[in-house]
Coordinates of C-alpha atoms in Angstrom, one line a residue:
M866 CA 233.2 57.4 129.6
S867 CA 231.4 56.4 132.8
T868 CA 234.1 57.8 135.0
A869 CA 235.1 60.7 132.8
N870 CA 235.5 64.3 134.1
I871 CA 234.1 66.4 131.4
F872 CA 234.6 70.1 130.8
I873 CA 231.8 71.5 128.6
L874 CA 232.2 75.1 127.3
W875 CA 229.7 77.1 125.3
A876 CA 229.0 80.7 124.3
A877 CA 226.6 82.2 126.8
S878 CA 226.6 85.5 124.8
T879 CA 228.8 87.1 122.1
T880 CA 231.5 87.8 124.6
E881 CA 231.0 85.4 127.5
V882 CA 231.5 81.6 127.9
T883 CA 229.9 79.1 130.4
L884 CA 231.9 76.3 131.9
S885 CA 229.9 73.2 132.8
P886 CA 231.8 70.5 134.6
R887 CA 230.0 67.2 134.0
S888 CA 230.4 63.6 134.9
G889 CA 230.3 60.9 132.3
G890 CA 227.7 58.1 132.3
S891 CA 225.6 56.1 129.9
G892 CA 223.6 59.0 128.6
E893 CA 224.0 62.8 128.4
P894 CA 226.7 63.9 130.9
T895 CA 225.1 65.5 133.9
Y896 CA 226.2 68.8 135.5
N897 CA 228.4 68.0 138.6
P898 CA 228.5 70.9 141.1
R899 CA 231.0 68.9 143.2
A900 CA 233.7 69.4 140.6
N901 CA 236.0 72.1 142.0
V902 CA 236.6 74.1 138.9
T903 CA 236.8 77.9 138.3
L904 CA 236.7 79.8 135.0
L905 CA 239.6 82.3 135.3
P906 CA 240.0 85.8 133.8
G907 CA 240.9 85.9 130.2
S908 CA 238.1 83.4 129.3
G909 CA 235.5 84.5 126.8
V910 CA 234.6 84.8 123.2
A911 CA 236.7 87.0 120.8
N912 CA 237.0 87.0 117.1
G913 CA 234.9 83.8 116.8
T914 CA 237.1 81.9 119.2
M915 CA 236.1 80.6 122.6
T916 CA 238.8 80.6 125.3
A917 CA 238.6 78.9 128.7
N918 CA 241.3 79.3 131.3
I919 CA 240.3 76.7 133.9
R920 CA 241.6 76.0 137.3
C921 CA 240.6 72.6 138.6
E922 CA 241.3 71.6 142.2
N923 CA 240.2 68.0 142.0
C924 CA 241.0 66.8 138.5
L925 CA 243.5 64.0 139.1
S926 CA 240.8 61.5 139.9
T927 CA 237.1 60.9 139.2
W928 CA 235.0 63.7 140.6
P929 CA 232.7 62.9 143.6
S930 CA 229.3 61.9 142.4
S931 CA 226.9 64.8 142.2
E932 CA 224.3 62.6 144.0
S933 CA 226.2 60.9 146.8
G934 CA 229.4 62.9 147.2
D935 CA 231.5 59.7 147.1
T936 CA 234.1 59.1 144.5
A937 CA 233.1 56.6 141.8
V938 CA 234.0 53.0 142.6
A939 CA 235.6 52.4 139.2
G940 CA 237.2 55.8 138.9
F941 CA 240.5 56.8 137.3
E942 CA 243.7 58.4 138.5
M943 CA 245.5 60.8 136.2
D944 CA 249.3 60.8 136.3
P945 CA 250.4 64.4 136.6
N946 CA 253.7 63.6 135.1
G947 CA 252.3 61.4 132.3
N948 CA 253.8 62.2 128.9
A949 CA 250.9 60.7 127.0
T950 CA 247.6 61.3 128.7
E951 CA 244.5 60.7 126.6
W952 CA 241.8 63.4 126.5
F953 CA 238.6 63.1 124.5
W954 CA 237.0 66.1 122.7
A955 CA 233.7 66.7 121.0
C956 CA 232.0 69.7 119.4
Q957 CA 228.7 70.9 118.2
S958 CA 228.2 73.4 115.4
G959 CA 225.3 75.9 115.2
E960 CA 223.9 78.8 117.1
M961 CA 225.3 79.7 120.5
L962 CA 223.4 78.1 123.5
G963 CA 222.8 81.6 124.9
T964 CA 222.5 80.6 128.6
D965 CA 224.9 80.7 131.6
D966 CA 223.1 77.8 133.4
P967 CA 225.7 75.1 133.8
S968 CA 223.0 72.4 134.0
A969 CA 221.4 73.4 130.7
D970 CA 220.2 70.6 128.4
L971 CA 222.6 70.0 125.5
G972 CA 222.3 68.6 122.0
M973 CA 224.4 65.7 120.7
H974 CA 227.9 66.6 119.5
D975 CA 228.6 66.7 115.7
D976 CA 232.2 65.5 115.9
K977 CA 234.5 63.9 118.4
G978 CA 238.0 62.6 118.7
V979 CA 241.0 62.0 121.0
I980 CA 244.0 64.1 121.7
M981 CA 247.2 63.3 123.7
F982 CA 248.7 65.7 126.2
D983 CA 252.1 65.6 127.8
L984 CA 251.3 66.7 131.3
S985 CA 254.9 66.5 132.4
R986 CA 255.5 69.7 130.3
A987 CA 252.4 71.5 131.6
R988 CA 253.5 74.8 133.1
F989 CA 252.0 78.2 134.1
P990 CA 254.0 81.4 134.4
V991 CA 255.2 82.7 137.7
E992 CA 255.7 86.3 138.8
E993 CA 259.1 88.0 138.1
G994 CA 261.4 87.6 141.1
V995 CA 260.1 84.1 142.0
C996 CA 262.8 81.5 142.0
L997 CA 260.8 79.0 139.9
E998 CA 260.9 79.0 136.1
G999 CA 257.5 77.5 135.9
V1000 CA 255.3 75.2 137.9
N1001 CA 253.5 72.0 136.8
P1002 CA 249.9 72.8 137.8
F1003 CA 249.1 69.1 138.2
V1004 CA 251.6 68.3 141.0

């Protein structure tokens, strides 16, 4: 996971979530302010479920290092039309973290796994009257 782009999400309050983009490494992932990510409207906590609508401007390759600003030497390139892209997930149970500081110290996850996404089918809705039926946000 040394070149991983990591989206970490937690409850900052009973209704708000915090998005912390982090870069992988050999220890706890570190907050990376050079990740160009935005938490969009509609994100939050409702009925015990956290939702994050995220826009990422530089997610097709390893994010620039938070220290140097250079891209990692052994980075990755994501295929925006890949029909089987591998994504890792992890979660931690317990009390909400209760902070909106994206560089907050985190505990170790309780569970983890891998999920496959078909990015070639990724779409977002477009306004009525626009000629496109849907646009792949990765290309």
